[in-house]
PDB file of C-alpha atoms in Angstrom:
ATOM      1  CA  MET A 231       0.008   0.069  -0.041  1.00  0.00           C
ATOM      2  CA  THR A 232       1.028   3.540  -0.553  1.00  0.00           C
ATOM      3  CA  GLU A 233       2.043   5.374   2.719  1.00  0.00           C
ATOM      4  CA  LYS A 234       1.436   9.044   3.146  1.00  0.00           C
ATOM      5  CA  PHE A 235       3.136  11.245   5.646  1.00  0.00           C
ATOM      6  CA  VAL A 236       2.142  14.652   6.903  1.00  0.00           C
ATOM      7  CA  GLU A 237       5.021  17.004   8.288  1.00  0.00           C
ATOM      8  CA  ILE A 238       4.368  19.062  11.335  1.00  0.00           C
ATOM      9  CA  LEU A 239       7.180  21.218  12.648  1.00  0.00           C
ATOM     10  CA  SER A 240       9.726  19.060  10.687  1.00  0.00           C
ATOM     11  CA  ILE A 241       8.341  15.781  12.188  1.00  0.00           C
ATOM     12  CA  PRO A 242       6.757  13.381   9.480  1.00  0.00           C
ATOM     13  CA  PHE A 243       3.619  11.682  10.807  1.00  0.00           C
ATOM     14  CA  ILE A 244       1.983   8.650   9.179  1.00  0.00           C
ATOM     15  CA  ASP A 245      -1.306   9.530   7.713  1.00  0.00           C
ATOM     16  CA  SER A 246      -3.428   6.436   8.547  1.00  0.00           C
ATOM     17  CA  ASN A 247      -6.115   5.126  10.810  1.00  0.00           C
ATOM     18  CA  MET A 248      -5.632   2.471  13.641  1.00  0.00           C
ATOM     19  CA  ASP A 249      -7.106  -0.360  11.677  1.00  0.00           C
ATOM     20  CA  GLU A 250      -5.067   0.301   8.520  1.00  0.00           C
ATOM     21  CA  PHE A 251      -1.914   0.990  10.529  1.00  0.00           C
ATOM     22  CA  VAL A 252      -2.110  -2.293  12.591  1.00  0.00           C
ATOM     23  CA  ASN A 253      -3.319  -4.753   9.993  1.00  0.00           C
ATOM     24  CA  LYS A 254      -1.961  -3.357   6.753  1.00  0.00           C
ATOM     25  CA  ILE A 255       1.374  -1.866   7.890  1.00  0.00           C
ATOM     26  CA  ILE A 256       2.582  -3.301  11.098  1.00  0.00           C
ATOM     27  CA  TYR A 257       1.185  -6.876  11.046  1.00  0.00           C
ATOM     28  CA  PRO A 258       2.793  -7.690   7.640  1.00  0.00           C
ATOM     29  CA  ARG A 259       6.069  -6.385   8.928  1.00  0.00           C
ATOM     30  CA  ILE A 260       5.838  -8.645  11.985  1.00  0.00           C
ATOM     31  CA  MET A 261       5.078 -11.606   9.717  1.00  0.00           C
ATOM     32  CA  ASN A 262       7.983 -10.795   7.399  1.00  0.00           C
ATOM     33  CA  GLN A 263      10.251 -10.255  10.503  1.00  0.00           C
ATOM     34  CA  ASP A 264      11.084  -6.757   9.417  1.00  0.00           C
ATOM     35  CA  LYS A 265      12.457  -4.817  12.288  1.00  0.00           C
ATOM     36  CA  THR A 266      10.268  -1.701  12.852  1.00  0.00           C
ATOM     37  CA  PHE A 267      10.669   1.322  15.063  1.00  0.00           C
ATOM     38  CA  VAL A 268       7.529   3.066  15.930  1.00  0.00           C
ATOM     39  CA  VAL A 269       7.331   6.437  17.746  1.00  0.00           C
ATOM     40  CA  THR A 270       4.001   7.616  19.095  1.00  0.00           C
ATOM     41  CA  ALA A 271       4.601  11.433  19.268  1.00  0.00           C
ATOM     42  CA  ASN A 272       2.537  14.242  21.068  1.00  0.00           C
ATOM     43  CA  PRO A 273       3.380  17.868  21.055  1.00  0.00           C
ATOM     44  CA  GLU A 274       5.668  17.448  23.984  1.00  0.00           C
ATOM     45  CA  ILE A 275       7.773  15.126  22.017  1.00  0.00           C
ATOM     46  CA  VAL A 276       7.804  17.297  18.923  1.00  0.00           C
ATOM     47  CA  GLU A 277       8.885  20.206  20.998  1.00  0.00           C
ATOM     48  CA  TYR A 278      11.667  18.276  22.794  1.00  0.00           C
ATOM     49  CA  ALA A 279      12.862  16.841  19.570  1.00  0.00           C
ATOM     50  CA  ASN A 280      13.183  20.301  18.113  1.00  0.00           C
ATOM     51  CA  ASP A 281      15.083  21.476  20.994  1.00  0.00           C
ATOM     52  CA  HIS A 282      17.371  18.460  21.164  1.00  0.00           C
ATOM     53  CA  GLN A 283      19.000  17.421  17.903  1.00  0.00           C
ATOM     54  CA  ASP A 284      20.333  14.124  19.184  1.00  0.00           C
ATOM     55  CA  TYR A 285      16.805  13.031  20.123  1.00  0.00           C
ATOM     56  CA  LYS A 286      15.467  14.388  16.899  1.00  0.00           C
ATOM     57  CA  ASP A 287      17.789  12.339  14.960  1.00  0.00           C
ATOM     58  CA  ILE A 288      16.555   9.301  16.785  1.00  0.00           C
ATOM     59  CA  ILE A 289      12.912  10.180  16.076  1.00  0.00           C
ATOM     60  CA  LEU A 290      13.525  10.709  12.471  1.00  0.00           C
ATOM     61  CA  SER A 291      15.232   7.342  12.272  1.00  0.00           C
ATOM     62  CA  ALA A 292      11.902   5.585  13.261  1.00  0.00           C
ATOM     63  CA  ASP A 293      10.034   3.800  10.497  1.00  0.00           C
ATOM     64  CA  TYR A 294       6.800   5.414  11.595  1.00  0.00           C
ATOM     65  CA  ILE A 295       5.811   8.343  13.850  1.00  0.00           C
ATOM     66  CA  THR A 296       2.082   8.248  14.812  1.00  0.00           C
ATOM     67  CA  PRO A 297       0.016  11.305  16.034  1.00  0.00           C
ATOM     68  CA  ASP A 298      -0.459  10.623  19.793  1.00  0.00           C
ATOM     69  CA  GLY A 299      -2.103  13.669  21.055  1.00  0.00           C
ATOM     70  CA  VAL A 300      -4.985  15.778  19.920  1.00  0.00           C
ATOM     71  CA  GLY A 301      -2.665  18.763  19.481  1.00  0.00           C
ATOM     72  CA  ILE A 302      -1.014  16.789  16.560  1.00  0.00           C
ATOM     73  CA  ILE A 303      -4.407  16.360  14.876  1.00  0.00           C
ATOM     74  CA  MET A 304      -5.478  19.930  15.423  1.00  0.00           C
ATOM     75  CA  ALA A 305      -2.100  21.188  14.044  1.00  0.00           C
ATOM     76  CA  SER A 306      -2.569  18.988  10.934  1.00  0.00           C
ATOM     77  CA  LYS A 307      -5.958  20.623  10.255  1.00  0.00           C
ATOM     78  CA  TRP A 308      -4.561  24.155  10.796  1.00  0.00           C
ATOM     79  CA  LEU A 309      -1.966  23.356   8.216  1.00  0.00           C
ATOM     80  CA  ASN A 310      -4.488  22.080   5.752  1.00  0.00           C
ATOM     81  CA  GLN A 311      -3.112  18.543   5.798  1.00  0.00           C
ATOM     82  CA  PRO A 312      -5.499  16.815   8.147  1.00  0.00           C
ATOM     83  CA  LEU A 313      -4.321  13.560   9.474  1.00  0.00           C
ATOM     84  CA  GLN A 314      -7.011  10.721   9.537  1.00  0.00           C
ATOM     85  CA  GLU A 315      -7.014  10.179  13.263  1.00  0.00           C
ATOM     86  CA  ARG A 316      -5.196   9.914  16.467  1.00  0.00           C
ATOM     87  CA  ILE A 317      -3.127   6.859  17.069  1.00  0.00           C
ATOM     88  CA  THR A 318      -2.102   6.769  20.719  1.00  0.00           C
ATOM     89  CA  GLY A 319       0.522   4.597  22.188  1.00  0.00           C
ATOM     90  CA  PHE A 320      -1.993   3.097  24.769  1.00  0.00           C
ATOM     91  CA  ASP A 321      -4.436   2.233  22.165  1.00  0.00           C
ATOM     92  CA  LEU A 322      -1.895   0.921  19.619  1.00  0.00           C
ATOM     93  CA  MET A 323      -0.433  -1.188  22.468  1.00  0.00           C
ATOM     94  CA  ASN A 324      -3.744  -2.750  23.135  1.00  0.00           C
ATOM     95  CA  GLU A 325      -4.356  -3.386  19.353  1.00  0.00           C
ATOM     96  CA  LEU A 326      -0.965  -5.134  19.188  1.00  0.00           C
ATOM     97  CA  PHE A 327      -1.958  -7.202  22.206  1.00  0.00           C
ATOM     98  CA  GLN A 328      -5.066  -8.426  20.380  1.00  0.00           C
ATOM     99  CA  VAL A 329      -2.959  -9.358  17.204  1.00  0.00           C
ATOM    100  CA  ALA A 330      -0.456 -11.143  19.493  1.00  0.00           C
ATOM    101  CA  ASP A 331      -3.125 -13.004  21.283  1.00  0.00           C
ATOM    102  CA  ARG A 332      -4.594 -14.298  17.916  1.00  0.00           C
ATOM    103  CA  LYS A 333      -1.267 -15.090  16.405  1.00  0.00           C
ATOM    104  CA  ALA A 334       0.586 -16.382  19.513  1.00  0.00           C
ATOM    105  CA  LEU A 335       3.290 -13.724  19.074  1.00  0.00           C
ATOM    106  CA  LYS A 336       6.145 -13.126  21.512  1.00  0.00           C
ATOM    107  CA  ILE A 337       6.083  -9.974  23.608  1.00  0.00           C
ATOM    108  CA  TYR A 338       8.621  -8.336  25.947  1.00  0.00           C
ATOM    109  CA  LEU A 339       7.612  -5.546  28.372  1.00  0.00           C
ATOM    110  CA  LEU A 340      10.337  -3.161  29.480  1.00  0.00           C
ATOM    111  CA  GLY A 341       9.675  -0.276  32.007  1.00  0.00           C
ATOM    112  CA  ALA A 342       7.822   1.275  34.879  1.00  0.00           C
ATOM    113  CA  GLU A 343       8.356   0.349  38.581  1.00  0.00           C
ATOM    114  CA  GLU A 344       8.871  -3.327  39.664  1.00  0.00           C
ATOM    115  CA  ASP A 345       5.386  -3.702  41.135  1.00  0.00           C
ATOM    116  CA  VAL A 346       3.798  -1.994  38.236  1.00  0.00           C
ATOM    117  CA  ILE A 347       5.535  -4.068  35.570  1.00  0.00           C
ATOM    118  CA  GLU A 348       4.600  -7.194  37.487  1.00  0.00           C
ATOM    119  CA  ALA A 349       0.928  -6.182  37.657  1.00  0.00           C
ATOM    120  CA  ALA A 350       0.848  -5.184  34.043  1.00  0.00           C
ATOM    121  CA  ALA A 351       2.451  -8.498  33.001  1.00  0.00           C
ATOM    122  CA  LEU A 352      -0.122 -10.394  35.081  1.00  0.00           C
ATOM    123  CA  LYS A 353      -2.941  -8.535  33.403  1.00  0.00           C
ATOM    124  CA  VAL A 354      -1.602  -9.308  29.979  1.00  0.00           C
ATOM    125  CA  LYS A 355      -1.401 -12.938  30.741  1.00  0.00           C
ATOM    126  CA  ARG A 356      -4.940 -13.192  32.143  1.00  0.00           C
ATOM    127  CA  GLN A 357      -6.471 -10.936  29.340  1.00  0.00           C
ATOM    128  CA  TYR A 358      -4.571 -12.256  26.430  1.00  0.00           C
ATOM    129  CA  PRO A 359      -3.754 -15.996  27.085  1.00  0.00           C
ATOM    130  CA  GLY A 360      -2.667 -16.468  23.506  1.00  0.00           C
ATOM    131  CA  ILE A 361       0.340 -14.126  23.850  1.00  0.00           C
ATOM    132  CA  ASP A 362       3.675 -15.600  24.572  1.00  0.00           C
ATOM    133  CA  LEU A 363       4.965 -13.169  27.119  1.00  0.00           C
ATOM    134  CA  VAL A 364       8.664 -14.096  26.930  1.00  0.00           C
ATOM    135  CA  GLY A 365       9.719 -11.704  29.634  1.00  0.00           C
ATOM    136  CA  TYR A 366       9.432  -8.401  31.469  1.00  0.00           C
ATOM    137  CA  HIS A 367      11.718  -6.036  33.311  1.00  0.00           C
ATOM    138  CA  HIS A 368      11.342  -2.810  35.370  1.00  0.00           C
ATOM    139  CA  GLY A 369      12.539   0.507  33.992  1.00  0.00           C
ATOM    140  CA  TYR A 370      15.199   1.435  36.529  1.00  0.00           C
ATOM    141  CA  ILE A 371      18.057   0.640  34.272  1.00  0.00           C
ATOM    142  CA  ASP A 372      21.116   2.242  32.712  1.00  0.00           C
ATOM    143  CA  ILE A 373      19.872   2.599  29.108  1.00  0.00           C
ATOM    144  CA  LYS A 374      23.430   2.414  27.881  1.00  0.00           C
ATOM    145  CA  ASP A 375      24.039  -1.094  29.430  1.00  0.00           C
ATOM    146  CA  ALA A 376      23.779  -3.663  26.611  1.00  0.00           C
ATOM    147  CA  SER A 377      23.548  -6.782  28.802  1.00  0.00           C
ATOM    148  CA  LEU A 378      19.789  -6.587  29.307  1.00  0.00           C
ATOM    149  CA  ALA A 379      19.172  -5.731  25.751  1.00  0.00           C
ATOM    150  CA  MET A 380      21.240  -8.776  24.662  1.00  0.00           C
ATOM    151  CA  SER A 381      19.306 -11.044  26.945  1.00  0.00           C
ATOM    152  CA  ILE A 382      16.008  -9.693  25.454  1.00  0.00           C
ATOM    153  CA  ALA A 383      17.260 -10.217  21.930  1.00  0.00           C
ATOM    154  CA  GLU A 384      18.105 -13.826  22.677  1.00  0.00           C
ATOM    155  CA  LEU A 385      14.356 -14.317  23.383  1.00  0.00           C
ATOM    156  CA  GLU A 386      13.526 -13.213  19.869  1.00  0.00           C
ATOM    157  CA  PRO A 387      10.341 -11.150  20.706  1.00  0.00           C
ATOM    158  CA  ASP A 388       8.010 -10.065  18.001  1.00  0.00           C
ATOM    159  CA  ILE A 389       7.020  -6.977  19.930  1.00  0.00           C
ATOM    160  CA  ILE A 390       9.130  -5.009  22.462  1.00  0.00           C
ATOM    161  CA  LEU A 391       7.247  -2.324  24.366  1.00  0.00           C
ATOM    162  CA  THR A 392       9.400   0.170  26.228  1.00  0.00           C
ATOM    163  CA  ALA A 393       7.709   2.303  29.035  1.00  0.00           C
ATOM    164  CA  LEU A 394      10.755   4.333  29.958  1.00  0.00           C
ATOM    165  CA  GLY A 395       9.261   7.767  29.280  1.00  0.00           C
ATOM    166  CA  PHE A 396      10.634   9.933  26.541  1.00  0.00           C
ATOM    167  CA  PRO A 397      13.390  10.536  25.611  1.00  0.00           C
ATOM    168  CA  ARG A 398      14.748   7.378  27.453  1.00  0.00           C
ATOM    169  CA  GLN A 399      12.549   4.836  25.794  1.00  0.00           C
ATOM    170  CA  GLU A 400      13.529   5.982  22.257  1.00  0.00           C
ATOM    171  CA  LYS A 401      17.204   6.355  23.229  1.00  0.00           C
ATOM    172  CA  TRP A 402      17.164   2.740  24.535  1.00  0.00           C
ATOM    173  CA  VAL A 403      15.683   1.533  21.328  1.00  0.00           C
ATOM    174  CA  SER A 404      18.091   3.381  19.141  1.00  0.00           C
ATOM    175  CA  LYS A 405      21.122   2.292  21.166  1.00  0.00           C
ATOM    176  CA  HIS A 406      20.318  -1.410  21.158  1.00  0.00           C
ATOM    177  CA  TYR A 407      18.246  -1.763  17.861  1.00  0.00           C
ATOM    178  CA  PRO A 408      21.325  -3.519  16.102  1.00  0.00           C
ATOM    179  CA  LEU A 409      21.326  -6.246  18.576  1.00  0.00           C
ATOM    180  CA  PHE A 410      17.980  -7.559  17.367  1.00  0.00           C
ATOM    181  CA  LYS A 411      17.206  -9.631  14.266  1.00  0.00           C
ATOM    182  CA  LYS A 412      13.579  -8.851  14.203  1.00  0.00           C
ATOM    183  CA  GLY A 413      10.700  -7.160  16.212  1.00  0.00           C
ATOM    184  CA  VAL A 414       8.442  -4.133  16.451  1.00  0.00           C
ATOM    185  CA  PHE A 415       9.821  -1.574  18.940  1.00  0.00           C
ATOM    186  CA  MET A 416       7.624   1.141  20.457  1.00  0.00           C
ATOM    187  CA  GLY A 417       7.827   3.404  23.391  1.00  0.00           C
ATOM    188  CA  VAL A 418       4.568   3.563  25.377  1.00  0.00           C
ATOM    189  CA  GLY A 419       5.307   6.225  28.133  1.00  0.00           C
ATOM    190  CA  GLY A 420       3.027   5.528  31.123  1.00  0.00           C
ATOM    191  CA  SER A 421       0.846   2.946  29.538  1.00  0.00           C
ATOM    192  CA  PHE A 422       2.003   0.200  31.946  1.00  0.00           C
ATOM    193  CA  ASP A 423       0.741   2.262  34.883  1.00  0.00           C
ATOM    194  CA  VAL A 424      -2.664   2.379  33.143  1.00  0.00           C
ATOM    195  CA  LEU A 425      -2.524  -1.256  32.367  1.00  0.00           C
ATOM    196  CA  ALA A 426      -1.705  -2.121  35.976  1.00  0.00           C
ATOM    197  CA  GLY A 427      -4.422   0.040  37.321  1.00  0.00           C
ATOM    198  CA  LYS A 428      -2.004   2.520  39.087  1.00  0.00           C
ATOM    199  CA  VAL A 429      -3.280   5.397  36.962  1.00  0.00           C
ATOM    200  CA  ASN A 430      -6.687   5.807  35.448  1.00  0.00           C
ATOM    201  CA  ARG A 431      -6.966   6.746  31.751  1.00  0.00           C
ATOM    202  CA  ALA A 432      -9.354   9.755  31.067  1.00  0.00           C
ATOM    203  CA  PRO A 433     -12.954   8.613  30.617  1.00  0.00           C
ATOM    204  CA  VAL A 434     -14.311   8.623  27.053  1.00  0.00           C
ATOM    205  CA  PHE A 435     -16.183  11.924  27.734  1.00  0.00           C
ATOM    206  CA  TRP A 436     -12.890  13.746  28.562  1.00  0.00           C
ATOM    207  CA  GLN A 437     -11.355  12.142  25.500  1.00  0.00           C
ATOM    208  CA  LYS A 438     -14.143  13.282  23.227  1.00  0.00           C
ATOM    209  CA  MET A 439     -13.939  16.810  24.662  1.00  0.00           C
ATOM    210  CA  ARG A 440     -10.207  16.800  23.922  1.00  0.00           C
ATOM    211  CA  LEU A 441      -9.324  17.223  27.660  1.00  0.00           C
ATOM    212  CA  GLU A 442      -7.448  14.062  28.186  1.00  0.00           C
ATOM    213  CA  TRP A 443      -4.308  16.131  28.927  1.00  0.00           C
ATOM    214  CA  LEU A 444      -6.268  17.885  31.708  1.00  0.00           C
ATOM    215  CA  TYR A 445      -7.390  14.759  33.263  1.00  0.00           C
ATOM    216  CA  ARG A 446      -3.828  13.457  33.371  1.00  0.00           C
ATOM    217  CA  LEU A 447      -2.601  16.792  34.871  1.00  0.00           C
ATOM    218  CA  ILE A 448      -5.250  16.536  37.635  1.00  0.00           C
ATOM    219  CA  GLN A 449      -4.118  12.940  38.468  1.00  0.00           C
ATOM    220  CA  GLN A 450      -0.378  13.769  38.094  1.00  0.00           C
ATOM    221  CA  PRO A 451       0.151  17.439  39.038  1.00  0.00           C
ATOM    222  CA  SER A 452       4.000  16.943  38.749  1.00  0.00           C
ATOM    223  CA  ARG A 453       3.449  16.993  34.875  1.00  0.00           C
ATOM    224  CA  TRP A 454       2.670  20.701  34.780  1.00  0.00           C
ATOM    225  CA  LYS A 455       6.203  21.607  33.595  1.00  0.00           C
ATOM    226  CA  ARG A 456       5.874  19.198  30.609  1.00  0.00           C
ATOM    227  CA  MET A 457       2.462  20.662  29.799  1.00  0.00           C
ATOM    228  CA  LEU A 458       4.180  24.020  29.066  1.00  0.00           C
ATOM    229  CA  ALA A 459       5.299  22.555  25.724  1.00  0.00           C
ATOM    230  CA  LEU A 460       1.744  22.598  24.444  1.00  0.00           C
ATOM    231  CA  PRO A 461       1.239  26.388  24.259  1.00  0.00           C
ATOM    232  CA  ARG A 462       4.737  26.696  22.633  1.00  0.00           C
ATOM    233  CA  PHE A 463       3.784  24.043  19.985  1.00  0.00           C
ATOM    234  CA  VAL A 464       0.483  25.847  19.335  1.00  0.00           C
ATOM    235  CA  PHE A 465       2.220  29.167  18.839  1.00  0.00           C
ATOM    236  CA  LYS A 466       4.840  27.683  16.493  1.00  0.00           C
ATOM    237  CA  VAL A 467       2.146  25.851  14.400  1.00  0.00           C
ATOM    238  CA  LYS A 468      -0.036  28.883  14.061  1.00  0.00           C
ATOM    239  CA  ARG A 469       3.032  30.986  13.046  1.00  0.00           C
ATOM    240  CA  LEU A 470       3.783  28.322  10.471  1.00  0.00           C
ATOM    241  CA  ARG A 471       0.248  28.421   9.239  1.00  0.00           C
ATOM    242  CA  LYS A 472       0.532  32.230   8.595  1.00  0.00           C
ATOM    243  CA  LYS A 473       3.645  31.532   6.462  1.00  0.00           C
ATOM    244  CA  VAL A 474       1.872  28.847   4.484  1.00  0.00           C
ATOM    245  CA  GLN A 475      -1.086  31.185   3.955  1.00  0.00           C
ATOM    246  CA  ARG A 476       1.237  34.021   2.637  1.00  0.00           C
ATOM    247  CA  SER A 477       3.091  31.634   0.356  1.00  0.00           C
TER     248      SER A 477
END
């Protein structure tokens, strides 16, 4: 299939919907054992990438960057290149779990606190008995240490989910990618906390009102500094829109 990308503040996002992305792009790559690096990027990640060239280089090395965050979808509309829909890390993770459950795929979970990753792994085993969960490990690691990555690579997982938070999760993938012969690699931020029940995801009403970010901020007030990236992102996109309109 022909893949289309939309560039927002120099970051190219895949223009797809969840069903198409999972079943027509990612699943065939898993079956072909093509190594695949997926980044789910929200405005915070775009802002951080544009402020840190080393991280931006890693992001741009990914095979696919999906629009995680309503701010990305809104920005695409402002720039008259509307993306089809939001593809969040949490939702994509769950879609991959369903595929893995049907096809008995191997999955490895890396990240979060020890009690959280154990609870998340237990939930995966209970909810998706067809998955071959080959291992899991907490996120309190030296991301430069290759020993853990080598032990994971020996298990030959089909899907490796890293919940180390950005930029660490993408840096871990980039650093150790060459050690693996196959696998879909994706950073999922705080998704294991939600999976384990430690943090609640915003109810559907909040999501539909595009206020999921506010719900998360209420639950985790310590995120307020990170949220400052959103108004900066909006300002830059609107400034870019004016340039596009004038040209």
